[in-house]
Structures are given as C-alpha cells and as structure tokens.
C-alpha cells in the first residue's frame, strides 16, 4: 500500500520568511496529492491540492509542486504570517474506488512575529 | 454547507467495554474513513469504506471493526476497549480523488 513520508516534523520561521514542507510517496499509481492545515483544537481542512497531470499549482501565498519521477511533492508558503502557525499534513491517493487516503505524520509550523 | 458529524466530542470508557463511534455525512460521498490521531504519529488510517457494506483495512485495524449499513453512516467499533486505544478519532468522507471533509473528532479516553 501507499506510504507517505513528511519532513520536517517541526519548522520555525520568522514572520515574512518562506516555509517549505516536503513529502515523498511510494505508490507510483497515486495521482492526487492534497495538503491539509489543522489549527489547534480544530479539524483538518484542505488548503491546496494537486493532481499528477500538473507540475505546480499556486493559490496566493501557497504553492505546491509535484515531481512524479522522484515521487515527491512540496508545499511552499511565502510571506508567512502568525496565523499560518498550525500542523500541516500531506496526503496521497489515487482516483479509483476502494482507494485509501494516506497521510504523512505532519509538520508543526510556528511563525514568530 | 458540507457536513460530517461525529456522535460524540468526548467519551470516557472503561477497559473491556464495547465502544461505538458514529459518523454521519450529508454529502452523498462514496468513501468514508476512520483515522486516529496521536501526537507525533499524524493521522493513521484504521479502516475505510468505498460503498455500503464494503470495507477495507487501513494501516492499524487491530482491535477495531467497522460497519456501513447506509451510505451516510460509518461506525467504528472497539470490541473490547483498551487503554492504548485512548486517542483522538477522526472520521472523513470524500468522493474518489477529491477533497476529504473531516468530522470534529472524538476524544476517547479508556480508563
């Protein structure tokens, strides 16, 4: 089955800096890669996702890149703000019935002002 | 507004009890998932279901079972609760290859 590795487990940055979180996946059939943000005491919520037919996707200060050959994908947050502080999870799955959605172990991002 | 609802926010149960965690979604999603979340271990998949009465084991199914008798409802069952099952349990639902929506979570404590 799918296995997703996520690094780093913790990340501390100054406000205004960029933050990068990296994930690798094992199943070459995976074709959907979402990123979730979980604030303290709240449920995870989707912030951005990418499909395997796209190499990069951007939404304001957030971008995700995908390298299918190397089987890794990354989340980039620019101009970080204190409200970006949260746990971020990457995940991988493929577009087929009976497919599990497997998450990485999460990255705790702390943005200090 | 999409909604995934878990029956309890907090539960305290005794060792050996049979525990039911219920999850209901109103989005007509085929896929439903149960995860447990522990510090440093992320979201670990226990079981998932892609259709009524269909289920698949995830990474940590031992000590758990599930039931999906109706499309909107997915239940997680702890046959005989143990202290190492103390955790936060999260239910999620999705259509294939699209955004997953999570419930608010159930904090289960087994004493």
PDB file of C-alpha atoms in Angstrom:
ATOM      1  CA  UNK A   1       0.000   0.000   0.000  1.00  0.00           C
ATOM      2  CA  UNK A   2       0.836   3.662  -0.097  1.00  0.00           C
ATOM      3  CA  UNK A   3       3.363   5.147   2.323  1.00  0.00           C
ATOM      4  CA  UNK A   4       3.867   8.893   2.750  1.00  0.00           C
ATOM      5  CA  UNK A   5       6.920  10.396   4.419  1.00  0.00           C
ATOM      6  CA  UNK A   6       6.848  14.044   5.506  1.00  0.00           C
ATOM      7  CA  UNK A   7       9.695  16.340   6.558  1.00  0.00           C
ATOM      8  CA  UNK A   8      10.452  18.226   8.665  1.00  0.00           C
ATOM      9  CA  UNK A   9       8.348  17.326  11.692  1.00  0.00           C
ATOM     10  CA  UNK A  10       8.741  20.838  13.100  1.00  0.00           C
ATOM     11  CA  UNK A  11       9.559  24.115  11.381  1.00  0.00           C
ATOM     12  CA  UNK A  12      10.081  27.519  12.959  1.00  0.00           C
ATOM     13  CA  UNK A  13      10.301  30.668  10.846  1.00  0.00           C
ATOM     14  CA  UNK A  14      10.173  34.398  11.298  1.00  0.00           C
ATOM     15  CA  UNK A  15       7.171  36.299  10.019  1.00  0.00           C
ATOM     16  CA  UNK A  16       7.700  37.162   6.374  1.00  0.00           C
ATOM     17  CA  UNK A  17      10.020  34.231   5.691  1.00  0.00           C
ATOM     18  CA  UNK A  18       9.146  31.331   3.420  1.00  0.00           C
ATOM     19  CA  UNK A  19       8.392  27.819   4.635  1.00  0.00           C
ATOM     20  CA  UNK A  20       8.807  24.592   2.697  1.00  0.00           C
ATOM     21  CA  UNK A  21       7.465  21.182   3.660  1.00  0.00           C
ATOM     22  CA  UNK A  22       8.383  18.103   1.668  1.00  0.00           C
ATOM     23  CA  UNK A  23       6.680  14.750   1.191  1.00  0.00           C
ATOM     24  CA  UNK A  24       7.550  11.566  -0.633  1.00  0.00           C
ATOM     25  CA  UNK A  25       5.174   8.780  -1.609  1.00  0.00           C
ATOM     26  CA  UNK A  26       5.745   5.172  -2.515  1.00  0.00           C
ATOM     27  CA  UNK A  27       2.929   4.166  -4.870  1.00  0.00           C
ATOM     28  CA  UNK A  28       3.595   5.364  -8.418  1.00  0.00           C
ATOM     29  CA  UNK A  29      -0.130   4.944  -9.190  1.00  0.00           C
ATOM     30  CA  UNK A  30      -1.031   7.792  -6.814  1.00  0.00           C
ATOM     31  CA  UNK A  31      -2.392  10.753  -8.724  1.00  0.00           C
ATOM     32  CA  UNK A  32      -3.990  13.087  -6.186  1.00  0.00           C
ATOM     33  CA  UNK A  33      -1.975  14.955  -3.532  1.00  0.00           C
ATOM     34  CA  UNK A  34      -3.822  17.200  -1.078  1.00  0.00           C
ATOM     35  CA  UNK A  35      -2.432  19.332   1.738  1.00  0.00           C
ATOM     36  CA  UNK A  36      -4.372  19.934   4.937  1.00  0.00           C
ATOM     37  CA  UNK A  37      -3.952  22.503   7.677  1.00  0.00           C
ATOM     38  CA  UNK A  38      -5.022  21.725  11.210  1.00  0.00           C
ATOM     39  CA  UNK A  39      -5.216  24.528  13.732  1.00  0.00           C
ATOM     40  CA  UNK A  40      -5.138  23.704  17.406  1.00  0.00           C
ATOM     41  CA  UNK A  41      -8.345  22.028  18.517  1.00  0.00           C
ATOM     42  CA  UNK A  42      -9.856  22.061  15.042  1.00  0.00           C
ATOM     43  CA  UNK A  43     -10.403  19.557  12.273  1.00  0.00           C
ATOM     44  CA  UNK A  44      -8.016  19.326   9.283  1.00  0.00           C
ATOM     45  CA  UNK A  45      -9.052  21.445   6.323  1.00  0.00           C
ATOM     46  CA  UNK A  46      -7.866  21.337   2.737  1.00  0.00           C
ATOM     47  CA  UNK A  47      -5.666  24.269   1.733  1.00  0.00           C
ATOM     48  CA  UNK A  48      -4.436  23.169  -1.688  1.00  0.00           C
ATOM     49  CA  UNK A  49      -4.222  20.043  -3.808  1.00  0.00           C
ATOM     50  CA  UNK A  50      -2.519  18.910  -6.994  1.00  0.00           C
ATOM     51  CA  UNK A  51      -3.144  16.152  -9.494  1.00  0.00           C
ATOM     52  CA  UNK A  52      -0.498  14.156 -11.291  1.00  0.00           C
ATOM     53  CA  UNK A  53      -1.086  15.816 -14.651  1.00  0.00           C
ATOM     54  CA  UNK A  54       0.095  19.148 -13.203  1.00  0.00           C
ATOM     55  CA  UNK A  55       3.591  20.063 -12.010  1.00  0.00           C
ATOM     56  CA  UNK A  56       2.771  23.137  -9.962  1.00  0.00           C
ATOM     57  CA  UNK A  57      -0.247  24.922  -8.550  1.00  0.00           C
ATOM     58  CA  UNK A  58      -0.437  28.245  -6.770  1.00  0.00           C
ATOM     59  CA  UNK A  59      -3.068  29.948  -4.646  1.00  0.00           C
ATOM     60  CA  UNK A  60      -1.988  33.346  -3.342  1.00  0.00           C
ATOM     61  CA  UNK A  61       0.831  32.717  -0.825  1.00  0.00           C
ATOM     62  CA  UNK A  62       0.608  28.930  -1.075  1.00  0.00           C
ATOM     63  CA  UNK A  63       2.036  26.743  -3.820  1.00  0.00           C
ATOM     64  CA  UNK A  64       2.511  23.035  -4.310  1.00  0.00           C
ATOM     65  CA  UNK A  65       4.986  21.370  -6.652  1.00  0.00           C
ATOM     66  CA  UNK A  66       4.977  17.755  -7.800  1.00  0.00           C
ATOM     67  CA  UNK A  67       7.823  15.678  -9.188  1.00  0.00           C
ATOM     68  CA  UNK A  68       6.300  12.390 -10.375  1.00  0.00           C
ATOM     69  CA  UNK A  69       9.620  10.900 -11.411  1.00  0.00           C
ATOM     70  CA  UNK A  70      11.093  11.339  -7.951  1.00  0.00           C
ATOM     71  CA  UNK A  71       7.717  10.713  -6.279  1.00  0.00           C
ATOM     72  CA  UNK A  72       7.828  13.780  -4.125  1.00  0.00           C
ATOM     73  CA  UNK A  73       5.743  16.894  -3.665  1.00  0.00           C
ATOM     74  CA  UNK A  74       6.249  20.039  -1.639  1.00  0.00           C
ATOM     75  CA  UNK A  75       4.239  22.808  -0.021  1.00  0.00           C
ATOM     76  CA  UNK A  76       5.621  26.329  -0.233  1.00  0.00           C
ATOM     77  CA  UNK A  77       4.271  29.162   1.901  1.00  0.00           C
ATOM     78  CA  UNK A  78       5.621  32.624   1.165  1.00  0.00           C
ATOM     79  CA  UNK A  79       5.446  35.746   3.330  1.00  0.00           C
ATOM     80  CA  UNK A  80       4.447  33.693   6.356  1.00  0.00           C
ATOM     81  CA  UNK A  81       2.161  35.220   8.972  1.00  0.00           C
ATOM     82  CA  UNK A  82       1.487  34.192  12.586  1.00  0.00           C
ATOM     83  CA  UNK A  83      -1.903  32.810  11.533  1.00  0.00           C
ATOM     84  CA  UNK A  84      -0.059  30.276   9.344  1.00  0.00           C
ATOM     85  CA  UNK A  85       1.051  28.565  12.569  1.00  0.00           C
ATOM     86  CA  UNK A  86      -0.572  25.112  12.542  1.00  0.00           C
ATOM     87  CA  UNK A  87       0.070  21.467  11.763  1.00  0.00           C
ATOM     88  CA  UNK A  88       0.262  20.718   8.051  1.00  0.00           C
ATOM     89  CA  UNK A  89      -0.381  17.261   6.600  1.00  0.00           C
ATOM     90  CA  UNK A  90       0.340  15.985   3.133  1.00  0.00           C
ATOM     91  CA  UNK A  91      -1.556  13.021   1.703  1.00  0.00           C
ATOM     92  CA  UNK A  92      -1.615  10.794  -1.345  1.00  0.00           C
ATOM     93  CA  UNK A  93      -4.253   8.696  -3.044  1.00  0.00           C
ATOM     94  CA  UNK A  94      -5.346   7.656  -6.489  1.00  0.00           C
ATOM     95  CA  UNK A  95      -8.532   8.158  -8.368  1.00  0.00           C
ATOM     96  CA  UNK A  96     -10.053   4.718  -8.055  1.00  0.00           C
ATOM     97  CA  UNK A  97     -12.805   3.211  -5.977  1.00  0.00           C
ATOM     98  CA  UNK A  98     -11.527   1.458  -2.910  1.00  0.00           C
ATOM     99  CA  UNK A  99      -8.540   3.736  -2.569  1.00  0.00           C
ATOM    100  CA  UNK A 100      -7.165   4.703   0.805  1.00  0.00           C
ATOM    101  CA  UNK A 101      -6.224   8.290   1.612  1.00  0.00           C
ATOM    102  CA  UNK A 102      -2.855   8.085   3.374  1.00  0.00           C
ATOM    103  CA  UNK A 103      -1.374  10.973   5.331  1.00  0.00           C
ATOM    104  CA  UNK A 104       2.122  11.941   6.335  1.00  0.00           C
ATOM    105  CA  UNK A 105       2.907  12.419  10.016  1.00  0.00           C
ATOM    106  CA  UNK A 106       2.526  16.164   9.891  1.00  0.00           C
ATOM    107  CA  UNK A 107       4.690  19.265  10.242  1.00  0.00           C
ATOM    108  CA  UNK A 108       4.191  21.720  13.073  1.00  0.00           C
ATOM    109  CA  UNK A 109       4.854  25.174  11.655  1.00  0.00           C
ATOM    110  CA  UNK A 110       5.499  28.030  14.068  1.00  0.00           C
ATOM    111  CA  UNK A 111       5.667  31.563  12.729  1.00  0.00           C
ATOM    112  CA  UNK A 112       7.011  34.104  15.170  1.00  0.00           C
ATOM    113  CA  UNK A 113       6.478  37.832  14.810  1.00  0.00           C
TER     114      UNK A 113
ATOM    115  CA  UNK B   1     -22.616  23.652   3.590  1.00  0.00           C
ATOM    116  CA  UNK B   2     -20.985  20.242   3.730  1.00  0.00           C
ATOM    117  CA  UNK B   3     -21.162  18.414   6.984  1.00  0.00           C
ATOM    118  CA  UNK B   4     -19.503  15.430   8.630  1.00  0.00           C
ATOM    119  CA  UNK B   5     -20.761  14.865  12.141  1.00  0.00           C
ATOM    120  CA  UNK B   6     -19.349  12.575  14.795  1.00  0.00           C
ATOM    121  CA  UNK B   7     -21.719  11.489  17.517  1.00  0.00           C
ATOM    122  CA  UNK B   8     -19.580  12.492  20.488  1.00  0.00           C
ATOM    123  CA  UNK B   9     -16.890  15.075  21.104  1.00  0.00           C
ATOM    124  CA  UNK B  10     -15.611  13.440  24.276  1.00  0.00           C
ATOM    125  CA  UNK B  11     -16.008   9.893  25.570  1.00  0.00           C
ATOM    126  CA  UNK B  12     -14.714   8.138  28.663  1.00  0.00           C
ATOM    127  CA  UNK B  13     -14.998   4.351  28.694  1.00  0.00           C
ATOM    128  CA  UNK B  14     -13.756   1.538  30.886  1.00  0.00           C
ATOM    129  CA  UNK B  15     -11.301  -1.134  29.812  1.00  0.00           C
ATOM    130  CA  UNK B  16     -13.117  -4.048  28.229  1.00  0.00           C
ATOM    131  CA  UNK B  17     -16.194  -2.084  27.233  1.00  0.00           C
ATOM    132  CA  UNK B  18     -17.569  -2.227  23.693  1.00  0.00           C
ATOM    133  CA  UNK B  19     -17.423   1.256  22.213  1.00  0.00           C
ATOM    134  CA  UNK B  20     -19.267   2.651  19.198  1.00  0.00           C
ATOM    135  CA  UNK B  21     -18.149   5.802  17.413  1.00  0.00           C
ATOM    136  CA  UNK B  22     -20.622   7.079  14.860  1.00  0.00           C
ATOM    137  CA  UNK B  23     -20.060   9.292  11.851  1.00  0.00           C
ATOM    138  CA  UNK B  24     -22.672  10.734   9.512  1.00  0.00           C
ATOM    139  CA  UNK B  25     -22.132  12.731   6.327  1.00  0.00           C
ATOM    140  CA  UNK B  26     -24.713  14.593   4.282  1.00  0.00           C
ATOM    141  CA  UNK B  27     -22.787  14.890   1.002  1.00  0.00           C
ATOM    142  CA  UNK B  28     -23.641  11.531  -0.605  1.00  0.00           C
ATOM    143  CA  UNK B  29     -19.929  10.624  -0.615  1.00  0.00           C
ATOM    144  CA  UNK B  30     -18.913   7.091  -1.527  1.00  0.00           C
ATOM    145  CA  UNK B  31     -15.753   6.991   0.569  1.00  0.00           C
ATOM    146  CA  UNK B  32     -15.591   7.234   4.327  1.00  0.00           C
ATOM    147  CA  UNK B  33     -12.571   6.866   6.575  1.00  0.00           C
ATOM    148  CA  UNK B  34     -11.680   6.426  10.219  1.00  0.00           C
ATOM    149  CA  UNK B  35      -8.347   7.761  11.481  1.00  0.00           C
ATOM    150  CA  UNK B  36      -6.763   8.026  14.856  1.00  0.00           C
ATOM    151  CA  UNK B  37      -4.556  10.986  15.632  1.00  0.00           C
ATOM    152  CA  UNK B  38      -1.769  10.786  18.186  1.00  0.00           C
ATOM    153  CA  UNK B  39       0.989  13.347  18.803  1.00  0.00           C
ATOM    154  CA  UNK B  40       3.950  12.747  16.507  1.00  0.00           C
ATOM    155  CA  UNK B  41       2.193   9.966  14.610  1.00  0.00           C
ATOM    156  CA  UNK B  42      -0.087  12.021  12.399  1.00  0.00           C
ATOM    157  CA  UNK B  43      -3.326  10.629  11.011  1.00  0.00           C
ATOM    158  CA  UNK B  44      -3.219   6.852  10.877  1.00  0.00           C
ATOM    159  CA  UNK B  45      -5.857   5.070   8.846  1.00  0.00           C
ATOM    160  CA  UNK B  46      -7.824   2.428  10.741  1.00  0.00           C
ATOM    161  CA  UNK B  47     -10.477   1.391   8.201  1.00  0.00           C
ATOM    162  CA  UNK B  48     -12.192   2.843   5.204  1.00  0.00           C
ATOM    163  CA  UNK B  49     -15.259   2.077   3.141  1.00  0.00           C
ATOM    164  CA  UNK B  50     -15.949   2.841  -0.511  1.00  0.00           C
ATOM    165  CA  UNK B  51     -19.548   1.638  -0.646  1.00  0.00           C
ATOM    166  CA  UNK B  52     -22.351   0.356   1.543  1.00  0.00           C
ATOM    167  CA  UNK B  53     -21.312  -2.853   3.275  1.00  0.00           C
ATOM    168  CA  UNK B  54     -17.810  -2.605   1.777  1.00  0.00           C
ATOM    169  CA  UNK B  55     -14.792  -2.100   3.992  1.00  0.00           C
ATOM    170  CA  UNK B  56     -11.049  -2.227   3.743  1.00  0.00           C
ATOM    171  CA  UNK B  57      -8.404  -2.377   6.438  1.00  0.00           C
ATOM    172  CA  UNK B  58      -6.097   0.538   6.825  1.00  0.00           C
ATOM    173  CA  UNK B  59      -2.690   0.593   8.492  1.00  0.00           C
ATOM    174  CA  UNK B  60      -3.812  -0.109  12.077  1.00  0.00           C
ATOM    175  CA  UNK B  61      -7.026  -2.192  12.072  1.00  0.00           C
ATOM    176  CA  UNK B  62      -6.170  -4.412  15.044  1.00  0.00           C
ATOM    177  CA  UNK B  63      -8.685  -4.084  17.846  1.00  0.00           C
ATOM    178  CA  UNK B  64     -11.216  -2.274  15.661  1.00  0.00           C
ATOM    179  CA  UNK B  65     -14.078  -3.156  13.353  1.00  0.00           C
ATOM    180  CA  UNK B  66     -16.429  -1.031  11.248  1.00  0.00           C
ATOM    181  CA  UNK B  67     -19.944  -1.066   9.909  1.00  0.00           C
ATOM    182  CA  UNK B  68     -21.504   0.710   6.963  1.00  0.00           C
ATOM    183  CA  UNK B  69     -25.134  -0.249   6.580  1.00  0.00           C
ATOM    184  CA  UNK B  70     -26.165   3.028   4.965  1.00  0.00           C
ATOM    185  CA  UNK B  71     -24.205   5.288   2.655  1.00  0.00           C
ATOM    186  CA  UNK B  72     -24.275   8.252   5.003  1.00  0.00           C
ATOM    187  CA  UNK B  73     -23.195   6.445   8.162  1.00  0.00           C
ATOM    188  CA  UNK B  74     -19.896   4.808   9.059  1.00  0.00           C
ATOM    189  CA  UNK B  75     -19.379   3.342  12.504  1.00  0.00           C
ATOM    190  CA  UNK B  76     -16.145   2.440  14.263  1.00  0.00           C
ATOM    191  CA  UNK B  77     -16.364  -0.285  16.882  1.00  0.00           C
ATOM    192  CA  UNK B  78     -13.885  -1.083  19.605  1.00  0.00           C
ATOM    193  CA  UNK B  79     -14.834  -4.638  20.553  1.00  0.00           C
ATOM    194  CA  UNK B  80     -13.041  -4.532  23.907  1.00  0.00           C
ATOM    195  CA  UNK B  81     -11.576  -1.135  24.670  1.00  0.00           C
ATOM    196  CA  UNK B  82      -8.020  -0.983  25.978  1.00  0.00           C
ATOM    197  CA  UNK B  83      -6.008   1.895  27.398  1.00  0.00           C
ATOM    198  CA  UNK B  84      -3.782   2.001  24.306  1.00  0.00           C
ATOM    199  CA  UNK B  85      -6.845   2.980  22.292  1.00  0.00           C
ATOM    200  CA  UNK B  86      -7.052   6.282  24.126  1.00  0.00           C
ATOM    201  CA  UNK B  87      -6.766   8.753  21.276  1.00  0.00           C
ATOM    202  CA  UNK B  88      -8.454  11.339  19.077  1.00  0.00           C
ATOM    203  CA  UNK B  89     -10.581   9.661  16.406  1.00  0.00           C
ATOM    204  CA  UNK B  90     -11.394  11.487  13.193  1.00  0.00           C
ATOM    205  CA  UNK B  91     -13.922  10.493  10.562  1.00  0.00           C
ATOM    206  CA  UNK B  92     -13.685  11.788   6.994  1.00  0.00           C
ATOM    207  CA  UNK B  93     -15.676  11.445   3.804  1.00  0.00           C
ATOM    208  CA  UNK B  94     -14.872  12.138   0.166  1.00  0.00           C
ATOM    209  CA  UNK B  95     -15.717  11.345  -3.397  1.00  0.00           C
ATOM    210  CA  UNK B  96     -12.959   9.472  -5.197  1.00  0.00           C
ATOM    211  CA  UNK B  97      -9.860  11.602  -5.740  1.00  0.00           C
ATOM    212  CA  UNK B  98     -11.225  14.798  -4.270  1.00  0.00           C
ATOM    213  CA  UNK B  99     -11.279  16.855  -1.082  1.00  0.00           C
ATOM    214  CA  UNK B 100     -11.873  14.960   2.140  1.00  0.00           C
ATOM    215  CA  UNK B 101     -14.107  16.552   4.757  1.00  0.00           C
ATOM    216  CA  UNK B 102     -13.475  15.766   8.397  1.00  0.00           C
ATOM    217  CA  UNK B 103     -15.705  15.477  11.394  1.00  0.00           C
ATOM    218  CA  UNK B 104     -14.928  17.447  14.536  1.00  0.00           C
ATOM    219  CA  UNK B 105     -13.212  14.474  16.169  1.00  0.00           C
ATOM    220  CA  UNK B 106     -13.954  12.289  19.197  1.00  0.00           C
ATOM    221  CA  UNK B 107     -11.543  12.365  22.087  1.00  0.00           C
ATOM    222  CA  UNK B 108     -11.760   8.873  23.587  1.00  0.00           C
ATOM    223  CA  UNK B 109     -10.263   8.098  26.963  1.00  0.00           C
ATOM    224  CA  UNK B 110     -10.158   4.477  28.122  1.00  0.00           C
ATOM    225  CA  UNK B 111      -9.613   4.065  31.844  1.00  0.00           C
TER     226      UNK B 111
END
